[in-house]
Short mmCIF file of C-alpha atoms in Angstrom, two decimals:
data_model
loop_
_atom_site.label_atom_id
_atom_site.label_comp_id
_atom_site.label_asym_id
_atom_site.label_seq_id
_atom_site.Cartn_x
_atom_site.Cartn_y
_atom_site.Cartn_z
CA MET A 1 -7.52 24.22 11.32
CA SER A 2 -11.26 23.98 10.77
CA PHE A 3 -13.05 20.96 9.37
CA PRO A 4 -16.05 22.32 7.50
CA ARG A 5 -17.35 18.87 6.62
CA GLY A 6 -17.16 17.39 10.08
CA LEU A 7 -14.26 16.48 12.31
CA CYS A 8 -13.11 13.66 10.08
CA ALA A 9 -14.19 10.52 8.25
CA VAL A 10 -15.81 9.05 11.39
CA SER A 11 -18.70 11.48 11.29
CA ARG A 12 -19.06 10.89 7.54
CA PHE A 13 -19.17 7.12 7.99
CA ALA A 14 -21.71 7.44 10.76
CA ARG A 15 -23.85 9.75 8.65
CA ARG A 16 -23.95 7.86 5.36
CA GLY A 17 -21.79 4.77 5.60
CA VAL A 18 -18.90 3.95 3.30
CA HIS A 19 -20.01 5.68 0.12
CA GLY A 20 -23.54 4.61 0.92
CA TYR A 21 -22.86 0.96 1.79
CA GLY A 22 -24.87 0.48 4.93
CA ARG A 23 -25.78 3.24 7.34
CA LEU A 24 -23.75 2.81 10.53
CA ARG A 25 -24.91 3.84 13.96
CA SER A 26 -22.48 5.09 16.56
CA SER A 27 -23.26 2.01 18.62
CA ASP A 28 -22.57 -0.33 15.70
CA HIS A 29 -19.42 -2.41 16.25
CA ARG A 30 -18.54 -1.97 12.59
CA LEU A 31 -18.07 1.78 12.91
CA PRO A 32 -14.51 2.50 11.72
CA THR A 33 -12.16 3.32 14.57
CA LEU A 34 -9.55 5.31 12.72
CA ILE A 35 -9.53 8.29 15.09
CA GLN A 36 -9.91 6.62 18.47
CA THR A 37 -7.31 3.97 17.64
CA HIS A 38 -4.72 6.52 16.66
CA PHE A 39 -5.28 8.60 19.76
CA ALA A 40 -4.70 5.40 21.75
CA GLY A 41 -1.48 4.57 19.88
CA SER A 42 -0.29 2.39 17.03
CA PRO A 43 -2.73 -0.32 15.96
CA LYS A 44 -1.87 -3.89 16.78
CA THR A 45 -4.44 -5.30 14.37
CA VAL A 46 -5.74 -4.25 11.00
CA LEU A 47 -8.49 -1.82 11.91
CA GLY A 48 -11.92 -3.20 11.17
CA CYS A 49 -10.63 -5.73 8.63
CA LYS A 50 -12.76 -8.56 9.98
CA ASP A 51 -15.93 -6.63 9.27
CA ILE A 52 -14.68 -5.22 5.98
CA TYR A 53 -13.80 -8.53 4.36
CA SER A 54 -17.02 -10.19 5.52
CA CYS A 55 -19.04 -7.72 3.45
CA CYS A 56 -19.29 -8.07 -0.31
CA LEU A 57 -20.01 -5.20 -2.63
CA PRO A 58 -22.71 -5.59 -5.30
CA SER A 59 -21.44 -6.48 -8.78
CA SER A 60 -22.61 -3.11 -10.05
CA PHE A 61 -20.17 -1.34 -7.75
CA SER A 62 -18.12 1.23 -9.67
CA ILE A 63 -15.27 2.89 -7.86
CA ARG A 64 -15.32 5.75 -10.31
CA HIS A 65 -19.03 6.29 -9.68
CA GLN A 66 -18.57 6.12 -5.94
CA ILE A 67 -15.57 8.44 -5.91
CA HIS A 68 -16.97 11.25 -8.02
CA HIS A 69 -20.15 12.70 -6.57
CA GLN A 70 -20.17 15.72 -8.88
CA THR A 71 -22.80 15.95 -11.61
CA VAL A 72 -20.03 16.76 -14.10
CA VAL A 73 -17.34 14.10 -14.11
CA GLU A 74 -13.93 15.70 -13.71
CA GLU A 75 -11.19 14.98 -16.20
CA GLN A 76 -9.13 11.99 -15.10
CA LEU A 77 -5.54 12.89 -14.29
CA ASP A 78 -2.39 10.88 -14.84
CA PRO A 79 -1.08 10.82 -11.25
CA PHE A 80 2.42 9.84 -12.36
CA SER A 81 2.76 12.72 -14.82
CA LEU A 82 1.93 15.27 -12.10
CA VAL A 83 5.14 14.41 -10.25
CA ALA A 84 7.24 13.14 -13.18
CA ASP A 85 9.95 15.79 -12.78
CA GLU A 86 10.30 15.11 -9.06
CA LEU A 87 10.38 11.35 -9.68
CA SER A 88 13.33 11.83 -12.05
CA LEU A 89 15.07 13.92 -9.41
CA LEU A 90 14.41 11.25 -6.78
CA ALA A 91 15.68 8.50 -9.08
CA ASN A 92 18.98 10.33 -9.60
CA ARG A 93 19.35 10.99 -5.87
CA LEU A 94 18.61 7.35 -5.04
CA ARG A 95 21.29 6.16 -7.44
CA ALA A 96 23.74 8.52 -5.75
CA MET A 97 22.71 7.41 -2.26
CA VAL A 98 23.41 3.70 -2.86
CA ILE A 99 27.04 4.15 -3.96
CA ALA A 100 29.29 1.93 -1.85
CA GLU A 101 33.05 1.64 -1.39
CA VAL A 102 33.06 -2.02 -2.43
CA PRO A 103 32.25 -2.23 -6.17
CA LYS A 104 30.42 -5.55 -5.88
CA LEU A 105 28.15 -4.20 -3.14
CA ALA A 106 27.55 -0.98 -5.06
CA SER A 107 26.55 -2.97 -8.14
CA ALA A 108 24.17 -5.11 -6.09
CA ALA A 109 22.64 -2.18 -4.18
CA GLU A 110 21.86 -0.20 -7.33
CA TYR A 111 20.47 -3.23 -9.20
CA PHE A 112 16.83 -2.09 -9.04
CA PHE A 113 17.62 1.63 -9.17
CA ARG A 114 19.21 1.51 -12.61
CA MET A 115 17.58 3.38 -15.47
CA GLY A 116 14.82 1.30 -17.00
CA VAL A 117 14.36 -1.19 -14.13
CA GLU A 118 13.38 1.14 -11.30
CA GLY A 119 9.77 -0.09 -11.50
CA LYS A 120 6.59 1.98 -11.44
CA ARG A 121 7.82 4.11 -8.50
CA PHE A 122 4.30 3.79 -7.15
CA ARG A 123 5.15 4.61 -3.54
CA PRO A 124 7.16 7.78 -4.23
CA THR A 125 4.32 8.94 -6.49
CA VAL A 126 1.77 8.47 -3.70
CA LEU A 127 3.95 10.30 -1.19
CA LEU A 128 4.73 13.28 -3.44
CA LEU A 129 1.04 13.63 -4.28
CA MET A 130 0.17 13.39 -0.57
CA ALA A 131 2.68 16.16 0.16
CA SER A 132 0.94 18.38 -2.39
CA ALA A 133 -2.54 17.36 -1.20
CA LEU A 134 -1.70 18.49 2.35
CA HIS A 135 0.03 21.71 1.33
CA LEU A 136 -1.12 24.72 3.33
CA PRO A 137 -0.39 28.37 2.56
CA LEU A 138 2.28 29.62 4.95
CA PRO A 139 2.24 33.15 6.44
CA VAL A 140 5.09 34.92 4.65
CA PRO A 141 6.62 38.41 4.55
CA THR A 142 5.56 40.77 1.78
CA ASP A 143 8.43 39.77 -0.49
CA GLY A 144 7.66 36.08 0.05
CA SER A 145 11.34 35.12 0.31
CA LEU A 146 11.17 33.45 3.73
CA GLY A 147 7.96 31.61 2.87
CA ASP A 148 9.49 30.25 -0.33
CA ALA A 149 12.51 29.03 1.59
CA VAL A 150 10.41 27.29 4.25
CA SER A 151 8.17 25.71 1.63
CA SER A 152 11.18 24.51 -0.36
CA GLU A 153 12.84 23.01 2.71
CA LEU A 154 9.63 21.19 3.66
CA ARG A 155 9.31 19.75 0.16
CA THR A 156 12.91 18.53 0.26
CA ARG A 157 12.26 16.80 3.59
CA GLN A 158 9.10 15.18 2.20
CA GLN A 159 11.05 14.04 -0.86
CA CYS A 160 13.47 12.43 1.58
CA ILE A 161 10.57 10.39 3.01
CA ALA A 162 9.82 9.17 -0.52
CA GLU A 163 13.46 8.16 -1.01
CA ILE A 164 13.59 6.37 2.36
CA THR A 165 10.36 4.54 1.59
CA GLU A 166 11.65 3.35 -1.78
CA MET A 167 14.92 2.10 -0.25
CA ILE A 168 13.03 0.18 2.43
CA HIS A 169 10.70 -1.24 -0.22
CA VAL A 170 13.53 -2.40 -2.52
CA ALA A 171 15.43 -3.87 0.45
CA SER A 172 12.35 -5.91 1.35
CA LEU A 173 12.11 -7.16 -2.27
CA LEU A 174 15.73 -8.30 -2.20
CA HIS A 175 15.19 -10.17 1.04
CA ASP A 176 11.86 -11.63 -0.11
CA ASP A 177 13.43 -12.98 -3.29
CA VAL A 178 16.05 -14.80 -1.24
CA LEU A 179 13.43 -16.28 1.08
CA ASP A 180 11.22 -17.30 -1.86
CA ASP A 181 14.15 -18.52 -3.99
CA ALA A 182 12.77 -16.30 -6.77
CA ASP A 183 14.58 -16.15 -10.10
CA THR A 184 12.83 -13.12 -11.66
CA ARG A 185 11.72 -9.69 -10.48
CA ARG A 186 10.36 -6.78 -12.56
CA GLY A 187 10.80 -8.85 -15.71
CA ILE A 188 14.54 -9.40 -15.24
CA PRO A 189 16.59 -12.00 -13.33
CA SER A 190 16.40 -11.42 -9.58
CA LEU A 191 19.53 -10.19 -7.81
CA ASN A 192 19.90 -13.43 -5.84
CA ASP A 193 19.75 -15.37 -9.10
CA ILE A 194 22.54 -13.21 -10.59
CA MET A 195 24.84 -12.62 -7.61
CA GLY A 196 23.78 -15.23 -5.08
CA ASN A 197 21.81 -15.14 -1.83
CA LYS A 198 24.55 -13.76 0.41
CA LEU A 199 25.21 -10.67 -1.67
CA ALA A 200 21.47 -10.09 -2.18
CA VAL A 201 20.91 -10.13 1.60
CA LEU A 202 23.87 -7.79 2.17
CA ALA A 203 22.58 -5.42 -0.53
CA GLY A 204 19.21 -5.30 1.22
CA ASP A 205 20.92 -4.63 4.54
CA PHE A 206 22.99 -1.88 2.92
CA LEU A 207 19.85 -0.18 1.56
CA LEU A 208 18.25 -0.30 5.01
CA SER A 209 21.37 1.28 6.53
CA ARG A 210 21.25 4.07 3.93
CA ALA A 211 17.57 4.59 4.70
CA CYS A 212 18.42 4.88 8.41
CA VAL A 213 21.06 7.54 7.73
CA ALA A 214 18.61 9.57 5.63
CA LEU A 215 15.92 9.13 8.28
CA ALA A 216 18.22 10.40 11.04
CA SER A 217 18.98 13.51 8.98
CA LEU A 218 15.32 14.58 9.31
CA LYS A 219 15.80 15.01 13.08
CA ASN A 220 12.15 14.19 13.81
CA THR A 221 11.75 11.50 16.46
CA GLU A 222 8.10 10.79 15.64
CA VAL A 223 8.91 10.17 11.98
CA VAL A 224 11.94 8.04 12.92
CA SER A 225 9.70 5.95 15.18
CA LEU A 226 7.10 5.50 12.44
CA LEU A 227 9.58 4.27 9.83
CA ALA A 228 11.43 2.09 12.34
CA THR A 229 8.09 0.45 13.13
CA VAL A 230 7.63 -0.22 9.42
CA VAL A 231 10.85 -2.26 9.32
CA GLU A 232 9.66 -4.19 12.38
CA HIS A 233 6.35 -4.85 10.62
CA LEU A 234 8.10 -6.14 7.49
CA VAL A 235 10.03 -8.67 9.57
CA THR A 236 6.93 -9.59 11.59
CA GLY A 237 4.82 -10.10 8.46
CA GLU A 238 7.41 -12.30 6.79
CA THR A 239 7.77 -14.36 9.96
CA MET A 240 3.98 -14.74 10.18
CA GLN A 241 3.99 -16.06 6.61
CA MET A 242 6.78 -18.56 7.34
CA THR A 243 5.53 -19.90 10.67
CA THR A 244 1.75 -20.18 10.35
CA SER A 245 -0.25 -22.93 11.98
CA SER A 246 -2.90 -24.75 9.95
CA ASP A 247 -5.68 -22.63 11.46
CA GLN A 248 -3.80 -19.37 10.89
CA ARG A 249 -3.07 -20.33 7.31
CA CYS A 250 -6.80 -20.63 6.65
CA SER A 251 -7.78 -17.49 8.57
CA MET A 252 -8.78 -14.38 6.66
CA GLU A 253 -8.06 -12.24 9.72
CA HIS A 254 -4.51 -13.62 9.91
CA TYR A 255 -4.06 -13.05 6.18
CA MET A 256 -5.21 -9.40 6.42
CA GLN A 257 -2.95 -8.74 9.41
CA LYS A 258 0.02 -10.23 7.57
CA THR A 259 -0.86 -8.18 4.49
CA TYR A 260 -0.91 -5.00 6.55
CA TYR A 261 2.52 -5.77 7.98
CA LYS A 262 4.14 -6.82 4.68
CA THR A 263 2.60 -4.25 2.35
CA ALA A 264 0.28 -1.62 3.82
CA SER A 265 2.34 -0.54 6.85
CA LEU A 266 5.07 1.01 4.70
CA ILE A 267 2.83 3.22 2.59
CA SER A 268 0.44 4.12 5.43
CA ASN A 269 3.11 5.17 7.91
CA SER A 270 5.03 7.00 5.19
CA CYS A 271 1.88 8.97 4.30
CA LYS A 272 1.50 9.80 7.98
CA ALA A 273 5.14 10.92 8.11
CA ILE A 274 4.47 13.30 5.21
CA ALA A 275 1.63 14.87 7.22
CA ILE A 276 3.71 15.12 10.39
CA LEU A 277 6.57 16.87 8.62
CA ALA A 278 4.03 19.36 7.22
CA GLY A 279 2.90 20.18 10.77
CA GLN A 280 -0.60 18.86 10.17
CA THR A 281 -3.07 18.08 12.94
CA THR A 282 -3.50 14.60 14.37
CA GLU A 283 -6.81 14.24 12.51
CA VAL A 284 -5.22 15.01 9.15
CA ALA A 285 -2.26 12.70 9.88
CA VAL A 286 -4.72 9.90 10.64
CA LEU A 287 -6.56 10.49 7.36
CA ALA A 288 -3.24 10.35 5.48
CA TYR A 289 -2.46 7.09 7.30
CA GLU A 290 -5.89 5.63 6.48
CA TYR A 291 -5.49 6.49 2.81
CA GLY A 292 -2.13 4.67 2.69
CA ARG A 293 -3.37 1.70 4.70
CA ASN A 294 -6.41 1.06 2.56
CA LEU A 295 -4.57 1.73 -0.69
CA GLY A 296 -1.86 -0.72 0.38
CA LEU A 297 -4.38 -3.41 1.27
CA ALA A 298 -6.21 -2.92 -2.04
CA PHE A 299 -2.90 -3.08 -3.91
CA GLN A 300 -1.91 -6.39 -2.32
CA LEU A 301 -5.36 -7.93 -2.79
CA ILE A 302 -5.15 -7.21 -6.52
CA ASP A 303 -1.59 -8.57 -6.54
CA ASP A 304 -2.95 -11.79 -5.06
CA VAL A 305 -5.67 -11.93 -7.71
CA LEU A 306 -3.17 -11.32 -10.52
CA ASP A 307 -1.03 -14.17 -9.22
CA PHE A 308 -3.85 -16.42 -10.47
CA THR A 309 -5.10 -14.45 -13.48
CA GLY A 310 -1.96 -12.74 -14.83
CA THR A 311 0.83 -14.10 -17.00
CA SER A 312 4.49 -14.32 -16.12
CA ALA A 313 5.25 -11.77 -18.84
CA SER A 314 2.74 -9.20 -17.51
CA LEU A 315 3.71 -9.67 -13.87
CA GLY A 316 7.48 -9.62 -14.34
CA LYS A 317 7.65 -12.77 -12.23
CA GLY A 318 6.18 -16.25 -12.30
CA SER A 319 2.41 -16.57 -12.11
CA LEU A 320 0.93 -18.92 -9.49
CA SER A 321 4.01 -18.02 -7.44
CA ASP A 322 2.21 -17.84 -4.08
CA ILE A 323 0.35 -21.12 -4.20
CA ARG A 324 3.40 -22.98 -5.50
CA HIS A 325 5.25 -21.68 -2.43
CA GLY A 326 2.41 -22.82 -0.18
CA ILE A 327 1.14 -19.29 0.50
CA VAL A 328 -2.64 -19.09 0.86
CA THR A 329 -4.12 -15.74 -0.20
CA ALA A 330 -7.57 -14.13 -0.37
CA PRO A 331 -8.91 -15.86 -3.52
CA ILE A 332 -8.25 -19.32 -2.05
CA LEU A 333 -9.57 -18.28 1.38
CA PHE A 334 -12.82 -17.07 -0.17
CA ALA A 335 -13.06 -20.24 -2.29
CA MET A 336 -12.62 -22.26 0.91
CA GLU A 337 -15.73 -20.62 2.36
CA GLU A 338 -17.75 -21.97 -0.57
CA PHE A 339 -16.00 -25.35 -0.70
CA PRO A 340 -14.95 -26.41 2.81
CA GLN A 341 -13.36 -29.54 1.36
CA LEU A 342 -10.67 -27.28 -0.10
CA ARG A 343 -9.34 -26.99 3.46
CA THR A 344 -8.16 -30.60 3.24
CA VAL A 345 -6.21 -29.80 0.09
CA VAL A 346 -4.64 -26.73 1.71
CA ASP A 347 -3.67 -28.74 4.79
CA ARG A 348 -1.91 -31.30 2.59
CA GLY A 349 0.28 -28.53 1.18
CA PHE A 350 1.20 -27.76 -2.39
CA ASP A 351 4.45 -29.64 -2.86
CA ASP A 352 2.47 -32.08 -4.98
CA PRO A 353 1.42 -30.41 -8.29
CA ALA A 354 -1.78 -32.44 -8.16
CA ASN A 355 -2.84 -30.52 -5.06
CA VAL A 356 -2.15 -27.22 -6.84
CA ASP A 357 -4.32 -28.34 -9.75
CA LEU A 358 -7.10 -29.43 -7.41
CA ALA A 359 -7.02 -26.12 -5.52
CA LEU A 360 -7.17 -24.23 -8.84
CA GLU A 361 -10.15 -26.33 -9.89
CA TYR A 362 -12.04 -25.37 -6.72
CA LEU A 363 -11.01 -21.75 -7.20
CA GLY A 364 -12.35 -21.78 -10.76
CA ARG A 365 -15.72 -23.07 -9.58
CA SER A 366 -15.95 -20.49 -6.79
CA ARG A 367 -16.35 -16.71 -6.54
CA GLY A 368 -12.95 -16.45 -4.85
CA ILE A 369 -11.39 -14.20 -7.49
CA GLN A 370 -14.48 -11.99 -7.69
CA ARG A 371 -14.79 -11.64 -3.92
CA ALA A 372 -11.11 -10.74 -3.57
CA ARG A 373 -11.60 -8.02 -6.19
CA GLU A 374 -14.68 -6.79 -4.34
CA LEU A 375 -12.70 -6.57 -1.12
CA ALA A 376 -10.00 -4.59 -2.93
CA LYS A 377 -12.70 -2.20 -4.21
CA LYS A 378 -13.97 -1.83 -0.66
CA HIS A 379 -10.55 -0.73 0.57
CA ALA A 380 -10.09 1.53 -2.45
CA ALA A 381 -13.38 3.24 -1.56
CA LEU A 382 -12.19 3.70 2.03
CA ALA A 383 -8.95 5.24 0.77
CA ALA A 384 -10.92 7.65 -1.43
CA THR A 385 -13.13 8.56 1.52
CA ALA A 386 -10.06 9.48 3.58
CA ILE A 387 -8.98 11.97 0.87
CA ASP A 388 -12.53 13.26 0.51
CA SER A 389 -12.57 13.91 4.27
CA LEU A 390 -9.53 16.21 4.31
CA PRO A 391 -10.17 19.87 5.13
CA GLU A 392 -11.42 21.80 2.12
CA SER A 393 -8.96 23.84 0.08
CA ASP A 394 -9.39 26.35 -2.72
CA ASP A 395 -5.82 25.83 -3.92
CA GLU A 396 -5.98 24.31 -7.42
CA ASP A 397 -2.73 22.34 -6.99
CA VAL A 398 -4.01 20.86 -3.75
CA ARG A 399 -7.33 19.89 -5.33
CA LYS A 400 -5.59 18.41 -8.37
CA SER A 401 -3.29 16.31 -6.18
CA ARG A 402 -6.25 15.04 -4.16
CA ARG A 403 -8.06 14.05 -7.36
CA ALA A 404 -4.90 12.26 -8.48
CA LEU A 405 -4.73 10.32 -5.19
CA ILE A 406 -8.34 9.25 -5.72
CA ASP A 407 -7.59 8.31 -9.33
CA LEU A 408 -4.76 6.13 -8.02
CA THR A 409 -7.30 4.05 -6.10
CA HIS A 410 -9.00 3.32 -9.43
CA ILE A 411 -5.68 2.51 -11.12
CA VAL A 412 -4.79 0.08 -8.32
CA ILE A 413 -7.94 -2.00 -8.63
CA THR A 414 -8.12 -2.03 -12.44
CA ARG A 415 -4.48 -2.82 -13.22
CA ASN A 416 -3.49 -6.07 -14.90
CA LYS A 417 0.18 -6.14 -13.91
#
């Protein structure tokens, strides 16, 4: 497959920087390493995050302006409506997949797959759009019958990735709620609050086992390895959050690595799996991975901002949840750079409400919230660049899906819940 606009995003970064933010030379240590790292194997650290979070975007930064280079601004799409029919199909299949012999377990496993509480289905939407964005015309006989069959089978397998990803995601939510002793999730009582911790943990385990069965049915060892690594990352990230030293707790690099493991690994490796199933080249698979990684990081950064600025009603869970559980996130870390004395408050912990209030006072006086949003915009721009760097296509459905993926980066950083 040819790459008319250069081999991949690396050459684009080197030529004009990230959407114009700083011209990078090939000798510059900040040059993104998305290709060379993936040829070397799975990343052990968040690629380039130390350099990314140390840079702040100007206040005039507009993701919409940066994303659309055309003179005529294209009509904004509703990404979710483009795949609405498939999402309904996936929702029905997911409900069927979590049926268990034991009624109590079945009721627990389907708790967040019931009609009306299945959430935004953000991850399946991303993956279905990625499948369309990477669609290539297949050589088919004159009557087109074989080509239609191959294309249909591929789409079904890619839908399976979306289902697996959603089961892994919901399983992680069930386990997280137990660890955090949460009493609400998605605006309703959490499963552990309704049925107890033991059944919530077993329901999460059951969903993971169902995901493994579906994954095995794909009979693709590379995809199996990718998604198995995701589960490892989820456990690693949660353990990092529970067992941090004082220095790690106050380290932005540690925070970004944990965020990759807990949030971005799932969507990035799932996007890569979509590309692999489609038979795409390594370069395209890397770009799909980079889109998911940066979108996931941006998503979590905004989540961490909303934990301070949102309301319990808008978030579907308690606000100030992280800091009350002693979890230090980007806004506080940035505030600590401006007010080093905040480190003393963080080290004392947040069991005492007075320490929470004091930390919030420092945060209010700082640019912590603004800088966290700026970092999220930075990652959103990198995600958009990955899509912009895909091989050109004249297929209108492909182009529409790519625009929708870029629009999703805007939705992620402007959401308020």
